[in-house]
XYZ file of C-alpha atoms in Angstrom:
735
model
C 14.097 -23.523 -45.492
C 17.327 -23.490 -43.537
C 18.216 -20.161 -44.890
C 14.803 -18.807 -43.731
C 15.290 -20.140 -40.268
C 18.817 -18.677 -40.052
C 17.459 -15.194 -41.221
C 14.646 -15.357 -38.687
C 16.934 -16.338 -35.816
C 19.427 -13.564 -36.892
C 16.609 -11.045 -36.793
C 15.359 -12.143 -33.508
C 18.725 -12.002 -31.936
C 19.320 -8.602 -33.413
C 16.057 -7.300 -31.931
C 16.800 -8.800 -28.534
C 20.214 -7.343 -28.558
C 18.841 -3.910 -29.644
C 16.241 -3.912 -26.839
C 18.746 -4.962 -24.244
C 21.247 -2.388 -25.412
C 18.819 0.557 -25.497
C 18.939 2.873 -22.488
C 16.202 5.043 -21.143
C 17.166 8.753 -21.335
C 15.872 11.738 -19.378
C 13.958 14.333 -21.394
C 15.484 17.677 -21.118
C 12.893 20.424 -20.285
C 14.462 23.739 -19.369
C 17.282 25.489 -17.573
C 17.630 28.248 -15.085
C 20.486 30.532 -13.926
C 20.361 30.664 -10.094
C 22.644 33.688 -9.792
C 21.635 37.142 -9.046
C 21.332 39.536 -11.924
C 24.774 40.860 -12.865
C 26.544 38.598 -10.420
C 28.574 35.653 -11.690
C 29.765 32.402 -9.950
C 27.667 33.074 -6.897
C 26.739 30.277 -6.270
C 28.996 28.097 -8.277
C 26.865 25.045 -7.544
C 28.516 22.148 -5.781
C 25.463 20.595 -4.148
C 21.815 20.738 -4.889
C 18.679 19.520 -2.948
C 14.999 20.026 -3.342
C 12.297 19.408 -0.757
C 9.865 16.398 -1.121
C 7.060 18.981 -1.858
C 9.167 20.683 -4.566
C 8.666 24.177 -2.917
C 12.316 24.829 -1.955
C 15.667 24.305 -3.476
C 19.056 24.495 -1.782
C 22.403 25.145 -3.345
C 25.955 25.187 -1.900
C 28.819 27.211 -3.505
C 32.059 25.808 -4.765
C 34.314 28.746 -5.197
C 33.601 30.881 -1.982
C 36.660 31.499 0.189
C 37.130 30.248 3.684
C 35.056 32.395 6.134
C 32.192 33.006 3.624
C 30.602 29.532 3.221
C 26.849 30.004 2.457
C 23.632 28.129 1.691
C 21.387 29.596 -0.963
C 17.654 28.918 -0.459
C 15.149 29.400 -3.280
C 11.417 29.305 -3.307
C 9.606 27.693 -6.258
C 6.128 29.273 -6.779
C 5.193 26.181 -8.776
C 6.518 22.921 -7.230
C 9.284 21.164 -9.081
C 9.254 23.860 -11.836
C 12.614 25.778 -11.865
C 11.259 28.392 -14.267
C 9.488 29.715 -11.097
C 12.683 29.791 -9.119
C 12.633 33.001 -7.152
C 16.167 34.307 -7.656
C 15.534 37.817 -6.534
C 14.079 36.927 -3.220
C 16.475 34.043 -2.375
C 17.680 33.649 1.168
C 21.457 33.348 1.939
C 22.583 31.695 5.170
C 26.271 31.691 6.277
C 27.722 28.445 7.741
C 30.697 30.190 9.297
C 31.012 30.227 12.972
C 28.913 27.152 13.598
C 30.700 23.875 14.553
C 33.207 22.525 12.005
C 34.873 24.769 9.596
C 33.664 24.005 5.997
C 37.027 24.485 4.388
C 38.553 26.887 1.947
C 38.356 27.828 -1.723
C 37.641 25.466 -4.565
C 36.662 22.539 -2.354
C 33.489 20.344 -2.481
C 30.699 20.546 0.010
C 27.495 18.474 0.275
C 24.113 19.108 1.757
C 21.959 16.248 3.039
C 18.902 15.759 5.165
C 17.525 12.953 7.328
C 14.327 11.284 6.386
C 11.890 13.859 7.775
C 13.909 16.982 7.246
C 14.516 17.712 10.907
C 18.275 17.476 10.664
C 20.543 18.867 8.066
C 24.214 17.804 7.323
C 26.910 19.829 5.597
C 29.984 17.724 4.615
C 33.211 19.124 3.291
C 35.762 17.482 1.036
C 38.326 17.915 3.849
C 36.412 15.589 6.052
C 34.677 18.065 8.384
C 30.869 17.956 9.138
C 28.515 20.493 10.475
C 24.991 19.303 11.797
C 21.933 21.363 12.662
C 18.631 20.343 14.251
C 15.721 22.024 12.616
C 12.562 22.565 14.620
C 10.522 23.034 11.366
C 11.441 20.461 8.671
C 13.766 21.767 5.944
C 13.859 25.291 7.445
C 17.533 25.767 6.835
C 16.951 29.521 7.034
C 16.654 29.198 10.870
C 20.078 27.652 11.531
C 22.026 29.387 14.168
C 24.339 28.760 17.158
C 21.349 27.308 19.024
C 20.626 24.671 16.278
C 24.136 23.398 15.657
C 25.228 20.092 17.086
C 28.472 20.362 19.069
C 31.653 19.677 17.079
C 32.554 16.033 17.526
C 36.187 16.742 16.591
C 36.291 13.943 14.006
C 37.735 14.047 10.627
C 35.661 11.591 8.457
C 38.278 11.199 5.784
C 40.551 9.762 8.475
C 37.865 7.847 10.362
C 36.563 6.022 7.254
C 39.842 6.067 5.114
C 38.378 8.169 2.210
C 40.718 10.206 0.166
C 38.363 12.824 -1.220
C 34.694 13.257 -0.032
C 32.981 14.290 -3.226
C 29.492 13.294 -2.259
C 27.571 11.764 0.633
C 24.165 9.898 0.844
C 22.049 8.147 3.469
C 19.644 5.220 3.015
C 15.994 5.784 3.891
C 16.121 5.077 7.621
C 19.696 6.472 8.225
C 21.264 3.132 9.115
C 23.693 3.358 6.224
C 25.898 6.263 4.988
C 27.786 6.325 1.645
C 30.936 8.421 0.890
C 31.993 8.977 -2.751
C 35.820 8.967 -2.998
C 35.983 10.877 -6.292
C 39.784 10.932 -6.864
C 40.270 10.786 -10.607
C 41.291 7.327 -11.884
C 40.697 5.900 -8.423
C 36.928 6.370 -7.905
C 35.135 4.412 -5.137
C 32.002 4.457 -3.020
C 32.392 3.430 0.636
C 29.411 2.020 2.573
C 29.336 2.873 6.307
C 26.843 1.035 8.491
C 25.569 3.265 11.439
C 24.575 1.681 14.740
C 22.577 4.877 15.457
C 20.483 6.226 12.561
C 21.708 9.397 11.063
C 24.636 9.564 13.497
C 27.816 9.617 11.265
C 30.068 8.996 14.335
C 28.525 5.475 15.013
C 29.663 3.921 11.662
C 31.699 0.961 10.583
C 33.103 0.659 7.041
C 31.767 -2.557 5.610
C 32.353 -2.408 1.907
C 33.919 -0.312 -0.927
C 32.520 -0.354 -4.480
C 35.200 0.203 -7.098
C 33.547 2.169 -10.012
C 36.528 2.281 -12.270
C 35.589 -0.989 -14.090
C 32.381 0.728 -15.178
C 34.528 3.145 -17.285
C 34.740 6.215 -14.915
C 37.334 8.522 -16.519
C 36.891 11.721 -14.549
C 35.751 12.651 -10.992
C 32.685 10.958 -9.459
C 30.429 13.292 -7.566
C 26.957 12.980 -6.191
C 25.476 9.492 -5.388
C 21.864 8.775 -5.172
C 19.444 5.823 -4.846
C 15.927 5.151 -6.056
C 13.170 4.935 -3.492
C 13.821 1.333 -2.467
C 17.584 1.125 -2.770
C 17.648 -1.288 -5.674
C 19.332 1.194 -8.051
C 22.420 3.394 -7.375
C 23.267 6.394 -9.466
C 26.618 8.376 -9.543
C 27.548 11.302 -11.655
C 30.766 12.063 -13.420
C 32.076 15.586 -13.489
C 34.790 17.728 -15.078
C 35.142 21.424 -15.769
C 33.342 20.923 -19.017
C 33.940 24.131 -20.909
C 35.579 21.807 -23.557
C 32.392 19.912 -24.079
C 33.865 16.505 -23.105
C 31.355 13.653 -22.587
C 30.619 12.846 -19.083
C 28.222 10.028 -17.867
C 25.655 9.196 -15.225
C 26.482 5.574 -14.127
C 23.774 3.167 -12.949
C 24.078 0.081 -10.837
C 21.391 -2.549 -9.789
C 21.534 -3.856 -6.291
C 19.923 -7.251 -5.712
C 19.899 -6.568 -1.929
C 18.560 -3.079 -1.245
C 21.238 -0.464 -0.222
C 23.947 -3.133 -0.097
C 26.909 -2.103 -2.282
C 28.248 -5.690 -2.132
C 25.210 -6.748 -4.376
C 25.739 -4.074 -6.928
C 25.846 -4.899 -10.659
C 26.665 -2.324 -13.319
C 23.496 -1.703 -15.538
C 24.751 1.024 -17.918
C 25.508 4.744 -18.334
C 23.909 7.764 -19.882
C 25.904 10.550 -21.645
C 24.855 13.686 -19.721
C 23.383 16.165 -22.256
C 21.083 19.169 -22.101
C 19.809 21.449 -24.803
C 21.711 19.512 -27.334
C 25.112 19.764 -25.615
C 27.377 17.798 -23.382
C 27.416 19.044 -19.801
C 28.936 18.047 -16.566
C 26.835 16.958 -13.593
C 28.785 18.672 -10.838
C 25.831 18.146 -8.526
C 22.270 16.676 -9.146
C 19.286 15.211 -7.405
C 15.866 13.543 -8.064
C 12.509 15.237 -7.415
C 8.850 14.621 -7.608
C 9.076 10.996 -6.534
C 11.614 10.210 -9.043
C 9.818 11.710 -11.974
C 12.266 14.776 -12.110
C 15.970 15.131 -12.211
C 17.928 18.352 -11.736
C 21.539 18.754 -12.755
C 23.668 21.729 -11.737
C 26.820 22.626 -13.630
C 29.832 24.506 -12.330
C 31.254 25.325 -15.787
C 30.544 27.911 -18.468
C 28.886 26.826 -21.648
C 26.522 28.314 -24.299
C 23.718 28.540 -21.704
C 25.772 30.544 -19.190
C 27.885 29.865 -16.149
C 26.533 27.681 -13.249
C 23.187 26.543 -14.722
C 20.524 24.250 -13.302
C 18.923 21.870 -15.827
C 15.615 20.182 -15.301
C 14.572 16.777 -16.825
C 11.343 14.861 -17.059
C 11.748 11.067 -16.592
C 9.501 8.632 -18.547
C 9.223 6.405 -15.449
C 10.136 6.706 -11.770
C 14.012 7.021 -11.473
C 14.189 6.236 -15.246
C 17.864 6.797 -16.137
C 19.347 3.969 -18.223
C 16.477 1.560 -17.351
C 12.870 1.625 -16.325
C 11.448 -0.760 -13.811
C 7.927 -0.807 -12.292
C 7.612 0.582 -8.904
C 7.459 -2.862 -7.328
C 7.532 -1.659 -3.708
C 4.529 0.411 -4.340
C 2.668 -2.258 -6.386
C 3.465 -5.163 -4.024
C 2.708 -2.917 -1.102
C -0.701 -2.234 -2.535
C -1.298 -5.980 -3.027
C -0.381 -6.460 0.777
C -2.673 -3.595 1.685
C -5.513 -5.457 -0.242
C -4.880 -8.648 1.730
C -4.983 -6.731 4.998
C -8.162 -4.904 3.976
C -9.896 -7.985 3.109
C -9.303 -9.343 6.627
C -10.322 -6.185 8.218
C -13.615 -5.798 6.266
C -14.677 -9.313 7.163
C -13.815 -9.130 10.859
C -15.108 -5.610 11.243
C -18.483 -6.407 9.749
C -19.073 -9.620 11.629
C -18.060 -8.070 14.928
C -20.629 -5.335 14.231
C -23.096 -8.173 13.930
C -22.319 -9.097 17.538
C -22.960 -5.641 18.597
C -26.280 -5.585 16.873
C -27.346 -8.837 18.567
C -26.436 -7.407 21.932
C -28.488 -4.279 21.355
C -31.488 -6.319 20.109
C -31.341 -9.302 22.339
C -35.052 -9.172 23.098
C -36.253 -9.195 19.550
C -37.296 -12.363 17.897
C -38.960 -14.114 14.887
C -37.337 -11.987 12.221
C -37.760 -14.586 9.568
C -39.539 -17.780 9.100
C -38.443 -20.340 6.521
C -40.333 -23.361 5.709
C -38.542 -26.281 4.043
C -40.452 -28.730 1.949
C -39.283 -31.760 -0.156
C -41.372 -32.937 -2.993
C -40.641 -36.404 -4.674
C -42.774 -37.383 -7.552
C -42.277 -41.162 -7.427
C -44.451 -43.722 -5.523
C -41.424 -45.713 -4.443
C -39.902 -42.844 -2.584
C -43.126 -41.114 -1.523
C -43.184 -42.911 1.816
C -39.830 -41.323 2.672
C -41.083 -37.872 2.031
C -43.411 -37.653 5.034
C -40.886 -38.694 7.501
C -38.301 -36.364 6.152
C -40.738 -33.386 6.162
C -41.689 -34.126 9.748
C -38.021 -33.942 10.673
C -37.846 -30.521 9.244
C -40.931 -29.045 10.786
C -39.078 -27.526 13.671
C -36.484 -25.792 11.583
C -37.249 -22.143 12.047
C -34.923 -19.240 11.261
C -35.090 -16.527 13.923
C -32.573 -13.987 15.418
C -33.875 -14.345 18.916
C -31.901 -13.058 21.946
C -28.898 -15.204 21.309
C -27.609 -13.889 24.632
C -30.214 -14.620 27.285
C -31.469 -17.943 28.354
C -34.931 -18.820 26.685
C -37.120 -21.683 26.121
C -36.190 -22.047 22.485
C -32.434 -22.281 23.047
C -32.291 -25.860 22.085
C -34.045 -25.462 18.797
C -32.368 -24.533 15.592
C -33.382 -20.898 15.670
C -31.714 -19.119 12.753
C -31.468 -15.506 11.675
C -30.148 -14.117 8.528
C -28.528 -10.732 7.825
C -26.745 -8.675 5.146
C -24.432 -5.887 5.198
C -22.958 -3.462 2.516
C -19.697 -1.540 3.085
C -18.145 1.195 1.134
C -14.686 2.706 2.024
C -12.156 4.969 0.548
C -8.786 6.245 1.670
C -5.104 6.937 1.208
C -2.147 4.780 2.595
C 1.502 4.094 2.099
C 2.994 7.579 1.991
C 6.475 6.487 3.224
C 9.969 6.923 2.327
C 10.172 3.734 0.251
C 6.564 3.486 -1.039
C 4.404 5.919 -2.919
C 0.963 6.769 -1.713
C -2.003 4.691 -2.816
C -5.641 5.763 -3.216
C -7.854 2.734 -2.081
C -11.569 2.297 -2.719
C -13.472 -0.651 -1.509
C -17.030 -1.932 -1.553
C -18.397 -5.202 -0.464
C -21.568 -7.145 0.426
C -21.863 -9.801 3.144
C -24.549 -12.220 3.854
C -24.714 -14.254 7.042
C -26.647 -16.961 8.984
C -26.396 -17.470 12.716
C -28.161 -19.358 15.433
C -28.185 -20.003 19.219
C -26.625 -23.233 20.452
C -26.702 -23.690 24.199
C -26.502 -19.862 24.861
C -23.694 -19.508 22.324
C -23.892 -17.772 18.998
C -22.661 -19.745 16.002
C -22.829 -18.616 12.464
C -21.536 -18.462 8.840
C -21.090 -15.443 6.682
C -20.060 -14.989 2.974
C -18.576 -11.842 1.574
C -17.881 -10.582 -1.951
C -15.627 -7.598 -2.156
C -13.934 -5.333 -4.785
C -10.849 -3.191 -4.051
C -9.566 -0.648 -6.458
C -6.070 0.908 -5.713
C -4.640 3.804 -7.748
C -0.810 3.688 -7.600
C 0.521 7.286 -7.324
C 3.990 6.265 -8.576
C 4.044 8.290 -11.800
C 2.771 5.344 -13.844
C -0.900 5.834 -13.426
C -1.247 2.091 -13.011
C -3.998 0.652 -10.791
C -4.921 -2.682 -9.143
C -8.350 -4.197 -9.077
C -9.142 -7.179 -6.904
C -12.135 -9.435 -6.634
C -12.404 -11.372 -3.331
C -14.647 -14.227 -2.039
C -14.661 -14.851 1.643
C -16.153 -17.613 3.940
C -16.348 -17.003 7.661
C -17.249 -19.093 10.741
C -17.968 -17.140 13.928
C -19.122 -17.619 17.411
C -19.709 -15.622 20.575
C -19.264 -17.279 23.959
C -20.671 -15.848 27.107
C -18.261 -15.615 30.065
C -18.746 -14.724 33.641
C -19.674 -11.239 34.822
C -21.448 -10.226 31.640
C -18.374 -10.616 29.384
C -18.143 -12.256 25.940
C -15.417 -13.953 23.941
C -15.938 -13.422 20.203
C -14.168 -15.786 17.750
C -13.801 -15.675 13.987
C -12.133 -17.975 11.587
C -12.092 -17.182 7.886
C -10.651 -17.992 4.449
C -10.603 -15.924 1.276
C -9.801 -16.321 -2.425
C -8.286 -13.255 -4.180
C -7.781 -12.438 -7.848
C -5.759 -9.254 -8.439
C -5.557 -7.536 -11.927
C -2.881 -4.962 -12.541
C -4.025 -2.411 -15.176
C -2.177 0.363 -16.948
C -3.539 3.894 -17.491
C -5.404 2.653 -20.595
C -7.149 -0.052 -18.601
C -5.130 -2.831 -20.176
C -4.351 -5.816 -18.085
C -0.509 -6.074 -17.540
C -0.421 -8.726 -14.937
C -2.820 -11.134 -12.924
C -2.108 -12.595 -9.529
C -4.102 -15.037 -7.462
C -4.081 -15.404 -3.703
C -5.490 -17.320 -0.820
C -5.545 -16.449 2.872
C -6.532 -17.874 6.252
C -7.273 -15.581 9.185
C -8.602 -15.410 12.694
C -9.871 -12.765 15.006
C -10.527 -12.871 18.684
C -12.097 -10.151 20.948
C -13.001 -9.853 24.493
C -15.541 -7.422 25.947
C -17.133 -6.600 29.162
C -20.777 -5.593 28.997
C -21.154 -4.268 32.452
C -22.777 -0.751 32.147
C -20.320 2.004 32.753
C -22.021 5.410 32.712
C -25.450 6.010 31.006
C -23.859 5.510 27.677
C -23.029 1.778 28.399
C -19.253 2.004 27.957
C -17.965 -1.313 27.047
C -14.094 -1.900 27.211
C -12.744 -4.413 24.705
C -9.574 -5.936 23.295
C -9.008 -7.524 19.940
C -6.334 -9.640 18.316
C -6.225 -10.315 14.542
C -3.788 -12.512 12.517
C -3.747 -13.683 8.976
C -1.493 -15.542 6.486
C -1.684 -14.853 2.904
C -0.144 -16.491 -0.129
C 0.161 -14.811 -3.509
C 1.063 -16.790 -6.655
C 3.885 -15.953 -8.808
C 3.022 -13.721 -11.721
C 4.455 -11.944 -14.723
C 3.922 -8.245 -15.217
C 4.251 -6.728 -18.688
C 5.348 -3.147 -18.283
C 4.210 -1.180 -21.501
C 6.137 1.951 -20.502
C 9.561 0.496 -20.282
C 8.981 -2.456 -22.624
C 10.072 -4.752 -19.779
C 8.821 -8.035 -18.437
C 9.042 -8.594 -14.732
C 8.734 -12.055 -13.057
C 7.470 -11.891 -9.556
C 8.138 -14.897 -7.142
C 5.502 -16.492 -5.065
C 4.965 -14.489 -1.859
C 3.793 -15.767 1.540
C 3.486 -13.323 4.405
C 1.899 -12.721 7.754
C -0.296 -9.800 8.847
C -1.832 -8.907 12.135
C -2.653 -6.308 14.739
C -3.529 -6.006 18.443
C -6.023 -3.321 19.639
C -8.006 -2.015 22.599
C -10.738 0.438 22.958
C -14.138 1.471 24.245
C -17.568 0.938 22.711
C -20.586 3.006 23.662
C -24.330 2.438 23.222
C -27.279 4.728 23.985
C -30.925 3.568 23.119
C -33.614 6.036 22.915
C -37.207 4.591 23.123
C -39.890 6.541 21.159
C -43.357 4.747 21.622
C -43.226 2.013 19.043
C -39.809 2.931 17.708
C -36.226 2.843 18.985
C -33.135 4.869 17.916
C -29.703 3.531 18.898
C -26.632 5.701 18.933
C -23.483 3.704 19.055
C -19.737 3.733 18.219
C -16.274 3.076 19.516
C -12.785 4.461 19.691
C -9.843 1.980 19.214
C -6.034 1.980 19.297
C -4.429 -0.414 16.929
C -0.916 -1.581 16.923
C 0.260 -3.155 13.657
C 2.008 -6.509 14.033
C 2.803 -6.929 10.385
C 6.510 -7.570 9.853
C 8.576 -6.222 6.951
C 7.935 -8.388 3.894
C 10.650 -9.283 1.414
C 9.664 -10.003 -2.211
C 11.860 -10.963 -5.255
C 11.394 -9.746 -8.751
C 13.463 -10.459 -11.868
C 13.726 -8.295 -14.973
C 14.097 -9.900 -18.383
C 16.359 -6.986 -19.518
C 19.317 -8.079 -17.286
C 17.906 -11.248 -15.549
C 18.909 -9.845 -12.188
C 16.796 -10.906 -9.197
C 16.142 -8.021 -6.840
C 14.828 -8.151 -3.393
C 12.132 -5.609 -2.686
C 11.263 -4.860 1.028
C 7.714 -3.692 1.816
C 7.699 -2.011 5.295
C 4.807 -1.624 7.554
C 3.074 1.726 6.763
C 2.344 2.648 10.331
C 2.782 0.892 13.694
C 0.543 3.108 15.556
C -3.062 3.787 14.359
C -6.464 4.844 15.827
C -9.982 4.014 14.511
C -13.187 5.691 15.436
C -16.836 4.751 14.601
C -20.061 6.603 14.926
C -23.489 4.993 13.942
C -27.248 5.248 14.191
C -29.920 2.487 13.966
C -33.608 3.049 13.639
C -36.007 0.169 14.268
C -39.831 0.391 13.710
C -42.586 -1.496 15.649
C -42.884 -3.889 12.645
C -39.174 -4.753 12.911
C -37.969 -2.948 9.914
C -34.632 -1.409 10.582
C -32.056 0.811 8.916
C -28.558 1.358 10.262
C -25.663 3.621 9.066
C -22.181 3.671 10.418
C -19.261 5.936 9.533
C -15.786 4.796 10.415
C -12.376 6.543 10.266
C -9.005 4.710 10.319
C -6.118 7.110 10.886
C -2.416 6.343 10.938
C -0.480 8.142 13.707
C 2.902 7.712 12.081
C 2.067 9.129 8.630
C -0.768 10.602 6.555
C -2.515 7.359 5.823
C -6.233 7.151 6.384
C -9.364 5.364 5.402
C -13.064 6.340 5.651
C -15.798 3.719 5.623
C -19.566 3.973 5.279
C -21.536 0.877 6.161
C -25.326 0.406 5.541
C -27.679 -2.266 6.806
C -31.320 -2.772 5.956
C -33.538 -5.410 7.575
C -37.008 -6.318 8.304
C -38.891 -8.328 11.082
C -41.861 -9.217 8.955
C -42.402 -12.903 8.288
C -41.294 -13.910 4.882
C -42.245 -17.418 3.743
C -39.811 -19.418 1.651
C -40.174 -22.851 0.131
C -37.193 -25.114 -0.891
C -38.234 -27.976 -3.107
C -36.208 -31.037 -4.336
C -38.036 -33.048 -7.046
C -36.447 -36.418 -7.977
C -38.130 -38.700 -10.617
C -36.167 -41.975 -11.307
C -38.716 -43.255 -13.635
C -38.519 -40.192 -15.905
C -34.768 -40.587 -16.838
C -33.758 -39.761 -13.216
C -34.748 -36.214 -13.699
C -33.907 -33.892 -10.763
C -35.358 -30.380 -10.072
C -34.360 -27.999 -7.408
C -36.443 -24.842 -6.750
C -36.515 -21.994 -4.267
C -39.601 -19.829 -3.806
C -39.636 -16.719 -1.699
C -42.693 -14.469 -1.209
C -42.183 -10.650 -0.926
C -45.689 -9.350 -0.268
C -46.943 -8.769 -3.858
C -43.966 -10.246 -5.563
C -42.641 -13.855 -5.698
C -39.048 -14.848 -6.574
C -38.542 -18.374 -7.919
C -35.148 -20.000 -8.763
C -35.256 -23.367 -10.677
C -32.579 -25.802 -11.805
C -32.748 -29.330 -13.276
C -30.227 -32.047 -13.964
C -30.192 -35.575 -15.130
C -28.060 -37.339 -12.497
C -27.009 -40.401 -14.425
C -26.982 -39.194 -18.056
C -23.731 -39.700 -19.878
C -24.568 -36.388 -21.780
C -25.072 -33.565 -19.285
C -28.490 -32.064 -19.475
C -29.026 -29.160 -17.021
C -30.526 -25.771 -16.935
C -31.546 -23.004 -14.536
C -33.892 -19.947 -14.720
C -35.117 -17.137 -12.490
C -38.687 -16.100 -12.404
C -40.071 -12.850 -10.800
C -43.851 -12.396 -10.654
C -46.217 -9.865 -9.015
C -49.873 -9.209 -8.218
C -51.512 -5.751 -8.147
């Protein structure tokens, strides 16, 4: 027995060590010679970049003499596919004569862009820098004496104490800059914090990461980060005609973009087409699902070759991790959407009541209590008499009337369907969001004030466009209390307080559940509107404030692709927005019918702060902070709708709504449908209690829909030790 246990333990340890030691390797796809036919070493690639849309590639040359420094620009007819690299029609742009001199022969240069492609930087190994402002993003072909930023006279090697600038990188927002000091046997990376984004002159050196302990034997070249700054990659280079093994080194950063939090994760021997190559320059593409390596040395594939790789997961070199920023960002988006859908629907209820303030008696509910017991029969009559005045009506709810002190109720329902795309930012991948929900509400007039309750059930489906084909599916139950208080001068204050329970399932592309997260939230919304008629369209100015607090449970995500398990900590965060706009209303009277044309235009400022979330991988047990940034601070929302009401009170309303981000390409389209009737519909609510017959209790609800009757029954023995209960639904009709 002991031998068996020992053998099992040994096998488990071996498997765990094997899993831990295994690395994720890029998959070589193809190579391309970027040189003109019959021309060698032009360009001898020293820096490579590709646009976010994959349609243009840029190369800098290594061997060109002083006075002939050039940028080579290539179009890709198929995005991210270097086999379609248009070598014949490439554009060549000289850097000479603009700002700083880019140095002489056999030196390193680096091309970098800011986060939106409107500024391009050319760094040289000697510490000089040339900057151009681009009117059209990534239009490097347009650089001239009019686009160049005046020479600052600085030498960045001296300013930041770097021996050899082999590569340069910025973080997403340009507040940090990184210099690779690629001196052989003394390789380091310096972090420079910039007080002005993308201004290299405004920096302070805060940390230097020594890469020698990781095993770097040659020169370090290009640095790069993943999308959220939690992984750092540096390449190793050598004139590799000898076929020596060089590596790509990977670090994990527990604090995004902070080199002081870096932990070495592993290295990948750089190979292509079955041979060792040297990554003199390289870059990611296609949201981290592609990598491109450019060589400067001659090998069996030729001289100065570009190699293209497919990655099995976003930024998948050495290790795979789920795109937690995108996934958690999607969960935050679901929480915001739940609050928005509840408040938006209920505030449309206020608008409907305002438009139909003279219509009453939409429904009539009679409540009856039946007790089959002589002892309690005497109580029945008194109780029923107390309920006779309970009538459910949607009355004016705004104007004073004789029934304002009665319990006049109205009930309503609403269905919403929306679809859109959000989150296309530098650190978060876009997400396709589809939502549908149904809401049921009850409200009444209390001393000229509206008071009501509403329940909503909603489903959100989010497709994560992060290369994983994963999706999120949420189910939400919400309860709301709302009120509208009339103020002076025909103005109203609308109030909402709600709570929600959320369950979010994370699914892979085969619809397998990889993680489950629960959440709860509390939220409030307040709006003010003035109903004085402005113009014939009854323009109504309004302002609105919305705030919510959401708490997500901790959960475990099983990543099938990377064979990784991620533990996500509990997350509590605040969301909110402030807005202002104009509503309009125009009612057309057609004999015994009315047609309402309504809508609004609204500016929304997002008050949601950056949200920090911590996730730990079982592979290395390193806790990493992921930061979810607000997608868009400035947004606009528009709505247009029509409502048709017949003389018998039957009504149909359709609203189309568009939410548009002004800071990025995010948007959401919503379609809301409401059906209603003013015809009286009798309903009976019965409670039957018989203490003589084993305390049998029966509850039933009967509603009459013209020729059809709906009956719900349930029974329960209140005091039985063995539960005895049941329920049934009956639907009957007469013809």
